[in-house]
Amino acid sequence: MSAPDLAVESNLRALSQQADRRRPSLQRAPLEGRALRSGILTGLTWIAALLAAVPLFSVIYMLFVEGGSRLSWETLTALPPSAFDLGGGFGNAIVGTVVMVGIATLISVPLGILAAVYLAILEPDSRLADTVRFLAKVLTGFPSILAGVFVYAVMVVTMKTYSALAGGVALAVLMLPTVVLAAEQAMAMVPKKMKDAAYGMGCTRTQVILKVVLPTGASGILTGVMLAIAGAAGNSAPLLFTALFSDYYLSSLTEPTASLAILIFNFSGMPYDNQIQLAWAASLVLVLIVLAFNILARLIGRQKY
Amino acid sequence: MASVSFEQLKRSDSVSGPPSSGDYTLDRGFRAVAWASAALILVLVAYIVLEIGGKAMPAISQYGLGFLTTTEWNVQAERFGILPQIWGTLYSSLLALLLGGLFGIAIAIFLTQDFLPPRLAAVFRTIIELLAAIPSVVFGLWGIYVLIPLLRPVANWLHDVAGGIPFFSTSLSGPGLAPAALVLAIMILPTVASISVDALRQIPYKVKEAAYGMGTTRWEAILKVMLPTAASGILAALVLGFGRALGETMALAMLIGNSNQISLSLFAPANTLAALLASSFPEAGQVEIRALMYAALALLAITLIVNAVGLAVMKFATRKFEAER
């Protein structure tokens, strides 16, 4: 090897060593500033996420420990006890809740689906549709107690009595926006070519809606309905002064009516162990009802998509 | 091919055929009903506002704006003011937003930025959504019998050690602002988390890839690229969560102590507009009901404004991404 070659080679080696020194490592040292900060934040996020799950499990644990021990056929069917009595139950409250949620469903579901038909299929871009969509979204954030105030002013004052009917209407006001928005979304997701195919066969718009859009979107609509029912069943604020409470089984729709949520509210503040145990048991029943509808909604929603 | 006339194809027993006049009438009727149902929502909202406003009118003309700035709620003397309730509503909601917002956004990041394998993330998302399914009264009951006993020693220790700080200036004897705000935070967390998740999901994947390609760490990508990009959606989540907190009733009526006072202390009992309605309405007489209608109108105004702002921000946020795609 000649001298110049050697010189070139040593130059090259020096250069590459220099380059090696300048090239950062592709591995990040875990304790280097940036990586360390990233690691700490990751840890904090994990802690936040786990902490957020604690209340749910704590609530469920308490419900089963405190409420489960008191659950029996008697608590599910008997009438609420008076102050110093032992035993008793909340059969009338279960019936009242079911009846009022039923009334609310009967009112809000047909109305909600029809309104959604207008929003999703008939005139999705009209000014009315835009306004209604916006108002429905505003209504989902509407304080539930104000639905109670409204129905009190409209129905309780004119009928001169608290009633299951008024309670049902108040719950319907709260269910309506949920049903509308969910049904609209479900119908908007029906593929355009299915509708076009039906139109191409000469269907009227009503036929397209009734025979193609509604059956296709049914699972999505049903999911929304189930979620709305779950929300209404657990909602108590609007019932406070529309349905009030009653210590007896419901005998007519135009008299004060018991509900699980109001029973829990009333009994939670009482200084008697029996009532507090019943409040826990009623909470367990209420949560099971709400969760059942929630899970149903998820199962129906999953089947399709 | 032989030509077949339309009349020949149409047989009386055939299932196919052009819509009959009956079908057209049905069509027109059905569309009219659908239109009416949609319009009904408009009417309903207007009716709610007018009805509550109308019922509040006598109280408005009687007490004027002083109603909003005085602190006394005295049924016997017929003197009514809701400043403590307004203060309590805003203070408790703000505290809840601080806590619920922080955790909600953290969870949204946790769920969208590949911290968990997709299947586990779905499970965790379900857990957070189930939190939203727990009824307000049940949280109230849990607050009374689990949270307050748990908080009391901590609160009283803080009061002993740092009683000079206005936030800790009273001890927690039972119901109070701190347990109420904590439960409120738990209740708005799912709202904040789910809207923030949607905002973060909307960001095209290539944006994150570009950030990683520049050699950022995961958190540099989150803090400097993902969060700023999703900022308007997250803001909407916070505003809507705040709106939820303002109107929340039952848990607060059970936990806040229903005491009409203005205090900075986290451990003092307070009151909110919704809790005032819940606790006073069922037993109120004519005069008090009028005042309560005024309070309801104030709550309606506050929540409608906050929700409308939240929705407007959200609309803006979604539109931004539609334009980019």
XYZ file of C-alpha atoms in Angstrom:
630
model
C 0.000 0.000 0.000
C 1.342 3.366 -0.951
C 1.730 6.242 1.415
C -1.022 8.470 -0.031
C -3.514 5.594 0.208
C -2.694 5.142 3.854
C -3.132 8.832 4.463
C -6.551 8.818 2.765
C -7.626 5.827 4.774
C -6.611 7.308 8.091
C -8.371 10.527 7.140
C -11.503 8.583 6.326
C -11.336 6.700 9.604
C -10.934 9.928 11.543
C -13.907 11.408 9.728
C -16.124 8.421 10.409
C -15.127 8.418 14.065
C -16.067 12.051 14.241
C -19.402 11.271 12.598
C -19.965 8.431 15.068
C -19.441 10.765 17.956
C -21.837 13.316 16.503
C -24.600 10.818 15.600
C -27.034 10.516 18.485
C -27.880 7.115 19.774
C -31.122 5.707 18.421
C -31.928 4.339 21.860
C -33.277 6.884 24.316
C -31.758 6.550 27.742
C -34.777 6.175 30.061
C -33.427 8.747 32.492
C -32.634 11.380 29.908
C -34.740 14.522 30.444
C -37.288 14.151 27.661
C -37.789 10.438 28.105
C -38.028 10.832 31.855
C -40.757 13.444 31.534
C -42.637 11.228 29.123
C -42.349 8.305 31.524
C -43.584 10.328 34.488
C -46.592 11.612 32.539
C -47.398 8.088 31.398
C -47.330 6.952 35.016
C -49.597 9.818 36.093
C -52.072 8.988 33.323
C -52.204 5.371 34.453
C -52.842 6.526 38.014
C -55.585 8.930 36.882
C -57.263 6.223 34.819
C -57.184 3.702 37.639
C -58.399 6.288 40.173
C -61.326 7.155 37.916
C -62.473 3.556 37.953
C -62.439 3.395 41.777
C -65.795 5.178 42.386
C -67.651 2.825 40.049
C -66.316 -0.258 41.785
C -66.838 1.292 45.202
C -70.480 2.072 44.363
C -71.070 -1.430 43.010
C -69.371 -3.013 46.028
C -71.481 -0.992 48.464
C -74.667 -1.791 46.549
C -74.070 -5.521 46.764
C -72.816 -5.523 50.364
C -75.348 -3.083 51.842
C -78.244 -3.596 49.465
C -77.788 -7.240 48.556
C -78.049 -8.383 52.160
C -81.456 -6.759 52.474
C -82.875 -7.960 49.175
C -85.687 -10.475 49.557
C -89.153 -11.190 48.237
C -90.551 -9.030 51.025
C -88.489 -5.948 50.110
C -89.495 -6.314 46.484
C -93.228 -6.496 47.176
C -94.061 -4.952 50.558
C -95.040 -1.324 51.137
C -92.571 1.177 52.658
C -92.431 1.013 56.468
C -93.344 3.964 58.645
C -90.715 5.589 60.822
C -90.099 3.067 63.597
C -91.314 -0.064 61.814
C -88.964 -2.865 60.909
C -89.209 -4.762 57.655
C -91.184 -3.344 54.796
C -90.080 -2.886 51.207
C -90.640 -0.861 48.081
C -92.927 -2.860 45.803
C -95.038 0.199 45.072
C -91.955 2.183 44.079
C -90.907 -0.484 41.563
C -94.391 -0.476 40.049
C -94.462 3.337 40.014
C -91.071 3.569 38.293
C -92.076 1.011 35.659
C -95.423 2.726 34.994
C -93.944 6.225 34.702
C -91.055 5.131 32.515
C -93.632 3.249 30.426
C -95.736 6.380 29.961
C -92.619 8.369 29.074
C -91.582 5.722 26.535
C -95.035 5.654 24.924
C -94.920 9.414 24.467
C -91.308 10.034 23.543
C -90.478 7.085 21.283
C -93.098 7.582 18.518
C -92.631 11.350 18.588
C -88.866 11.040 18.659
C -88.688 8.577 15.773
C -91.057 10.666 13.640
C -89.049 13.805 14.315
C -85.879 11.872 13.465
C -87.449 10.755 10.163
C -87.901 14.397 9.295
C -84.354 15.288 10.357
C -82.599 12.359 8.708
C -84.636 11.579 5.585
C -87.264 14.119 4.642
C -85.493 17.452 4.857
C -82.107 17.046 6.512
C -80.802 20.414 5.368
C -83.829 22.612 5.970
C -83.686 25.450 8.448
C -86.262 23.742 10.658
C -84.110 20.609 10.772
C -81.008 22.581 11.729
C -82.883 24.407 14.469
C -84.508 21.272 15.836
C -81.206 19.396 15.818
C -79.564 22.200 17.754
C -82.440 22.432 20.232
C -82.450 18.672 20.758
C -78.747 18.859 21.625
C -79.398 21.765 23.972
C -82.187 19.736 25.588
C -79.844 16.807 26.297
C -77.931 19.147 28.597
C -81.124 20.585 30.042
C -81.225 20.293 33.868
C -83.687 17.529 34.613
C -85.159 19.429 37.542
C -86.392 22.106 35.139
C -88.434 19.498 33.285
C -90.087 18.952 36.661
C -90.686 22.677 37.144
C -92.153 22.930 33.647
C -94.511 19.982 34.045
C -95.477 21.199 37.500
C -96.539 24.521 35.989
C -98.337 22.923 33.040
C -99.909 19.790 34.486
C -99.814 19.645 38.280
C -101.244 23.135 38.713
C -104.041 22.594 36.180
C -104.913 19.061 37.308
C -104.580 20.168 40.926
C -102.855 16.921 41.866
C -99.495 15.256 41.620
C -99.807 12.262 39.338
C -98.075 9.395 37.596
C -99.156 11.032 34.337
C -97.303 14.249 35.157
C -94.234 12.231 36.201
C -94.363 10.307 32.934
C -94.614 13.476 30.867
C -91.690 15.033 32.736
C -89.567 11.961 31.995
C -90.747 12.039 28.357
C -89.405 15.592 27.999
C -86.010 14.262 29.077
C -86.123 11.126 26.894
C -87.230 12.892 23.721
C -83.910 14.501 22.703
C -81.968 11.275 23.324
C -84.383 9.286 21.153
C -84.415 11.918 18.390
C -80.642 12.228 18.141
C -79.970 8.477 18.311
C -82.713 7.639 15.800
C -81.517 10.345 13.435
C -77.985 9.014 13.551
C -79.162 5.442 12.991
C -81.292 6.444 9.993
C -78.581 8.619 8.491
C -76.293 5.578 8.546
C -78.594 3.567 6.262
C -76.631 3.312 2.987
C -77.830 5.691 0.298
C -77.894 2.972 -2.330
C -80.549 1.069 -0.394
C -82.787 4.109 -0.385
C -81.998 4.814 -4.038
C -82.857 1.247 -4.963
C -86.238 1.601 -3.262
C -86.911 4.940 -4.933
C -85.907 3.373 -8.221
C -88.618 0.745 -7.764
C -91.124 3.574 -7.582
C -91.649 3.666 -3.816
C -93.118 6.755 -2.232
C -90.984 8.348 0.437
C -93.199 6.909 3.139
C -92.722 3.426 1.714
C -88.959 3.918 1.623
C -88.978 5.046 5.229
C -91.317 2.387 6.570
C -89.997 -0.555 4.561
C -86.309 0.210 4.128
C -84.961 2.897 6.427
C -86.720 1.973 9.683
C -86.074 -1.804 9.477
C -82.438 -1.210 8.493
C -81.870 1.367 11.201
C -83.930 -0.536 13.777
C -81.037 -1.745 15.889
C -79.528 1.726 16.126
C -82.880 3.265 16.992
C -83.538 0.585 19.591
C -80.128 1.232 21.147
C -81.036 4.892 21.532
C -84.425 3.998 23.009
C -82.841 1.626 25.531
C -80.323 4.272 26.599
C -83.113 6.817 26.961
C -85.111 4.387 29.101
C -82.072 3.676 31.248
C -81.584 7.403 31.768
C -85.231 8.014 32.599
C -85.438 5.123 35.060
C -82.590 6.521 37.103
C -83.749 10.100 36.926
C -85.456 11.413 39.992
C -85.241 15.189 39.960
C -88.196 15.671 37.575
C -90.379 13.362 39.671
C -89.863 15.250 42.934
C -92.788 17.581 42.391
C -94.660 15.971 39.531
C -95.259 12.466 40.867
C -94.261 13.210 44.464
C -94.391 9.979 46.478
C -96.955 7.627 47.891
C -96.863 4.934 50.522
C -99.371 2.786 48.655
C -99.649 0.842 45.439
C -100.730 2.825 42.422
C -104.469 2.611 41.801
C -104.944 5.369 39.231
C -102.700 7.417 36.977
C -103.943 10.678 38.451
C -102.678 10.327 41.981
C -99.291 10.787 43.625
C -97.025 7.882 42.728
C -93.985 6.324 44.341
C -90.739 5.778 42.473
C -87.484 4.065 43.411
C -85.378 7.180 42.972
C -87.562 9.341 45.218
C -87.731 6.557 47.807
C -83.937 6.479 47.921
C -83.842 10.271 48.250
C -86.412 10.307 51.059
C -84.977 7.366 52.986
C -81.320 8.397 52.648
C -81.785 11.284 55.053
C -83.728 9.365 57.693
C -82.069 8.516 60.986
C -83.374 4.925 61.006
C -81.200 1.967 60.050
C -84.124 0.092 58.531
C -84.893 2.876 56.067
C -81.245 3.327 55.165
C -80.877 -0.385 54.449
C -83.979 -0.172 52.270
C -82.472 2.816 50.441
C -79.407 0.685 49.626
C -81.561 -2.228 48.505
C -83.680 0.092 46.348
C -80.466 1.542 44.879
C -79.316 -1.950 43.971
C -82.625 -2.677 42.223
C -82.546 0.680 40.435
C -78.943 0.239 39.282
C -79.698 -3.292 38.090
C -82.650 -1.991 36.045
C -80.573 0.835 34.576
C -77.614 -1.437 33.838
C -79.887 -4.050 32.268
C -81.163 -1.505 29.759
C -77.652 -0.216 29.198
C -76.281 -3.672 28.483
C -79.282 -4.452 26.282
C -78.537 -1.278 24.329
C -74.924 -2.378 23.855
C -75.901 -5.883 22.737
C -78.446 -4.590 20.226
C -75.996 -1.989 18.980
C -73.244 -4.572 18.535
C -75.264 -7.119 16.548
C -75.471 -4.939 13.483
C -72.182 -3.179 13.089
C -87.934 -8.945 -28.193
C -91.667 -8.603 -28.148
C -92.836 -5.425 -26.591
C -95.033 -5.795 -23.537
C -97.179 -2.909 -22.522
C -97.209 -1.605 -18.979
C -100.918 -2.391 -18.623
C -100.254 -6.045 -19.391
C -97.612 -6.277 -16.693
C -99.843 -4.803 -14.073
C -102.233 -7.445 -12.858
C -104.744 -6.854 -10.128
C -103.300 -9.596 -7.907
C -99.714 -8.512 -8.456
C -97.646 -7.301 -5.515
C -95.860 -4.825 -7.725
C -97.285 -1.763 -9.329
C -97.110 2.004 -9.126
C -98.203 3.601 -5.858
C -101.964 3.938 -5.637
C -103.667 7.200 -4.763
C -104.058 5.761 -1.278
C -100.303 5.372 -1.053
C -99.878 9.002 -2.048
C -102.350 10.177 0.578
C -100.563 8.056 3.179
C -97.265 9.519 2.035
C -98.495 13.071 2.363
C -100.053 12.365 5.758
C -96.963 10.609 7.088
C -94.688 13.413 6.009
C -96.967 15.968 7.614
C -96.895 14.016 10.892
C -93.092 13.772 10.763
C -92.844 17.497 10.104
C -95.191 18.195 13.004
C -93.146 15.996 15.347
C -89.978 17.855 14.471
C -91.719 21.194 14.869
C -93.067 19.990 18.213
C -89.531 19.974 19.645
C -89.203 23.609 18.673
C -92.572 24.353 20.246
C -91.650 22.373 23.359
C -88.477 24.359 23.995
C -90.301 27.631 23.382
C -93.124 26.486 25.669
C -90.689 25.546 28.439
C -88.977 28.925 28.283
C -92.266 30.855 28.088
C -93.991 28.826 30.787
C -91.168 29.129 33.313
C -90.623 32.755 32.291
C -94.334 33.528 32.582
C -94.636 31.903 35.993
C -91.570 33.824 37.128
C -92.978 37.158 35.910
C -94.825 38.111 39.135
C -91.665 37.491 41.172
C -89.530 39.378 38.671
C -91.729 42.463 38.895
C -91.936 42.139 42.678
C -88.280 41.510 43.557
C -86.533 42.853 40.450
C -82.855 42.278 39.900
C -82.237 42.539 43.635
C -83.372 38.900 43.741
C -80.133 37.907 42.064
C -77.879 39.898 44.396
C -79.351 39.464 47.873
C -78.647 36.594 50.195
C -81.749 36.044 52.289
C -84.306 33.278 51.713
C -86.961 34.036 54.266
C -90.417 32.680 53.539
C -92.100 34.313 56.564
C -90.811 37.787 55.740
C -91.284 37.125 52.007
C -87.736 38.231 51.341
C -85.990 36.177 48.702
C -82.526 36.340 47.190
C -80.467 33.710 45.415
C -76.930 35.060 45.441
C -75.677 32.222 47.721
C -77.288 29.645 45.436
C -75.781 31.215 42.316
C -72.411 31.310 44.063
C -72.765 27.693 45.204
C -73.825 26.546 41.744
C -70.880 28.212 40.034
C -68.330 27.347 42.742
C -69.260 23.655 42.990
C -69.441 23.300 39.211
C -66.108 25.014 38.749
C -64.432 22.747 41.314
C -66.048 19.733 39.660
C -64.879 20.941 36.270
C -61.329 21.382 37.527
C -61.183 17.832 38.832
C -63.502 16.111 36.369
C -61.897 17.974 33.472
C -58.378 16.979 34.464
C -59.302 13.328 34.919
C -61.609 13.322 31.910
C -58.904 14.601 29.569
C -56.332 12.250 31.104
C -58.682 9.356 30.413
C -59.355 10.545 26.878
C -55.586 10.548 26.274
C -55.307 7.178 27.963
C -57.959 5.713 25.689
C -56.828 7.187 22.377
C -53.024 7.377 22.473
C -52.226 3.657 22.407
C -51.723 3.165 26.122
C -53.846 0.040 26.032
C -54.377 -2.647 23.424
C -57.624 -1.830 21.545
C -59.663 -4.543 23.231
C -58.671 -3.455 26.748
C -59.314 0.157 25.806
C -62.851 -0.793 24.794
C -63.378 -2.487 28.165
C -62.081 0.547 30.006
C -64.261 2.830 27.913
C -67.272 0.743 28.913
C -66.327 1.129 32.577
C -66.236 4.903 32.208
C -69.542 4.895 30.338
C -71.169 2.794 33.046
C -70.141 5.497 35.493
C -72.529 7.754 33.580
C -75.292 5.183 33.981
C -75.283 5.250 37.796
C -78.290 7.343 38.860
C -77.685 10.615 40.620
C -79.498 9.545 43.810
C -77.308 6.469 44.100
C -74.227 8.674 43.950
C -75.890 10.821 46.598
C -76.393 7.826 48.866
C -72.820 6.673 48.242
C -71.617 10.195 49.005
C -73.433 10.288 52.338
C -72.337 6.871 53.597
C -68.955 6.330 51.920
C -67.411 9.582 50.723
C -68.253 11.910 53.618
C -66.954 9.541 56.350
C -63.832 9.057 54.214
C -63.311 12.779 53.645
C -64.038 13.974 57.151
C -60.712 13.061 58.828
C -58.734 14.391 55.853
C -60.733 17.614 55.805
C -60.458 18.176 59.515
C -56.715 17.498 59.441
C -56.358 20.065 56.644
C -58.428 22.517 58.673
C -56.199 21.983 61.728
C -52.958 22.295 59.800
C -53.855 24.995 57.294
C -56.960 26.655 58.706
C -55.517 30.048 57.777
C -56.064 29.361 54.093
C -59.617 30.446 53.208
C -60.288 27.156 51.371
C -59.829 25.211 54.608
C -61.284 27.759 57.005
C -64.030 25.503 58.359
C -64.136 21.868 59.376
C -66.307 19.313 57.616
C -69.081 18.254 59.938
C -71.214 16.374 57.435
C -72.530 17.513 54.103
C -70.519 20.246 52.433
C -69.033 21.609 49.283
C -66.106 19.183 49.027
C -68.090 15.908 48.904
C -70.652 17.540 46.600
C -67.991 18.784 44.190
C -66.200 15.417 44.248
C -69.353 13.513 43.355
C -70.131 16.132 40.723
C -66.656 15.623 39.264
C -67.264 11.867 39.066
C -70.585 12.506 37.343
C -69.249 14.857 34.642
C -66.103 12.814 34.022
C -67.774 10.490 31.481
C -69.174 13.486 29.544
C -65.801 15.201 29.353
C -63.979 11.963 28.567
C -66.285 10.779 25.797
C -66.436 14.107 23.930
C -62.649 14.511 24.278
C -62.148 10.971 22.987
C -64.195 11.872 19.912
C -62.145 15.042 19.424
C -58.862 13.140 19.663
C -60.105 10.349 17.398
C -60.931 12.877 14.675
C -57.282 13.803 14.240
C -55.967 12.041 11.129
C -53.443 9.345 12.028
C -50.813 10.892 9.780
C -50.582 13.889 12.095
C -49.370 11.653 14.905
C -47.089 9.738 12.536
C -45.558 12.999 11.391
C -44.863 14.001 14.977
C -43.287 10.632 15.802
C -41.310 10.864 12.581
C -39.758 14.073 13.830
C -38.456 12.102 16.795
C -40.824 13.330 19.481
C -41.455 11.297 22.571
C -45.012 10.070 23.090
C -45.821 12.932 25.439
C -44.223 15.587 23.254
C -46.526 14.365 20.480
C -49.521 14.460 22.837
C -48.840 17.805 24.455
C -47.508 19.705 21.462
C -49.419 18.164 18.573
C -52.467 16.116 19.572
C -53.926 18.285 22.344
C -53.513 21.604 20.495
C -55.084 20.048 17.386
C -58.032 18.757 19.383
C -58.196 21.889 21.540
C -61.569 23.166 20.364
C -63.198 19.749 20.776
C -61.764 19.417 24.264
C -62.942 22.927 25.092
C -66.433 21.908 23.988
C -66.186 18.847 26.243
C -65.285 21.064 29.192
C -68.070 23.562 28.526
C -70.685 20.821 28.121
C -69.378 19.099 31.258
C -69.709 22.408 33.067
C -73.300 22.685 31.815
C -74.020 19.184 33.139
C -72.600 20.148 36.516
C -74.678 23.332 36.755
C -77.970 21.466 36.381
C -77.170 18.382 38.442
C -79.703 18.116 41.218
C -80.250 15.089 43.375
C -76.721 14.186 44.417
C -76.113 17.818 45.306
C -79.352 18.184 47.228
C -78.186 15.210 49.301
C -74.556 16.235 49.764
C -74.142 19.999 49.760
C -75.926 20.749 53.012
C -78.563 23.194 51.719
C -77.201 26.142 53.626
C -77.659 29.589 52.124
C -74.259 31.074 52.783
C -71.374 32.306 50.716
C -68.050 30.871 51.782
C -64.775 30.085 50.066
C -64.247 27.135 52.354
C -64.384 23.760 50.662
C -65.746 22.147 53.789
C -68.604 24.547 54.525
C -72.150 23.581 53.599
C -73.562 25.539 50.664
C -76.505 25.417 48.280
C -77.131 25.415 44.539
C -80.053 26.593 42.429
C -81.065 23.068 41.480
C -80.764 21.829 45.067
C -82.836 24.793 46.275
C -85.585 23.836 43.823
C -85.414 20.188 44.839
C -85.556 20.820 48.552
C -88.013 23.733 48.694
C -90.452 23.132 45.847
C -92.439 20.155 47.191
C -93.483 21.962 50.371
C -93.615 25.525 49.107
C -96.651 27.782 49.367
C -97.901 30.185 46.698
C -95.495 33.018 47.503
C -92.434 30.841 47.731
C -93.325 29.029 44.494
C -93.282 32.333 42.643
C -89.795 33.042 43.976
C -88.720 29.492 43.091
C -89.961 30.008 39.522
C -87.658 33.041 39.310
C -84.796 30.880 40.575
C -85.712 28.213 37.976
C -85.594 30.864 35.257
C -82.117 31.924 36.433
C -80.944 28.307 36.276
C -82.546 27.879 32.853
C -80.795 30.986 31.530
C -77.381 29.964 32.890
C -77.531 26.398 31.574
C -78.986 27.303 28.184
C -76.226 29.838 27.601
C -73.452 27.494 28.725
C -74.809 24.608 26.624
C -75.320 26.747 23.543
C -71.736 28.015 23.824
C -70.476 24.434 24.228
C -72.392 23.228 21.188
C -71.219 26.177 19.105
C -67.592 25.409 20.008
C -68.155 21.750 19.164
C -69.677 22.597 15.796
C -66.671 24.786 15.057
C -64.327 21.964 16.072
C -65.988 19.380 13.818
C -66.166 21.760 10.902
C -62.431 22.395 11.125
C -61.654 18.751 10.451
C -64.233 18.368 7.753
C -62.489 21.153 5.896
C -59.094 19.504 6.293
C -60.137 16.176 4.848
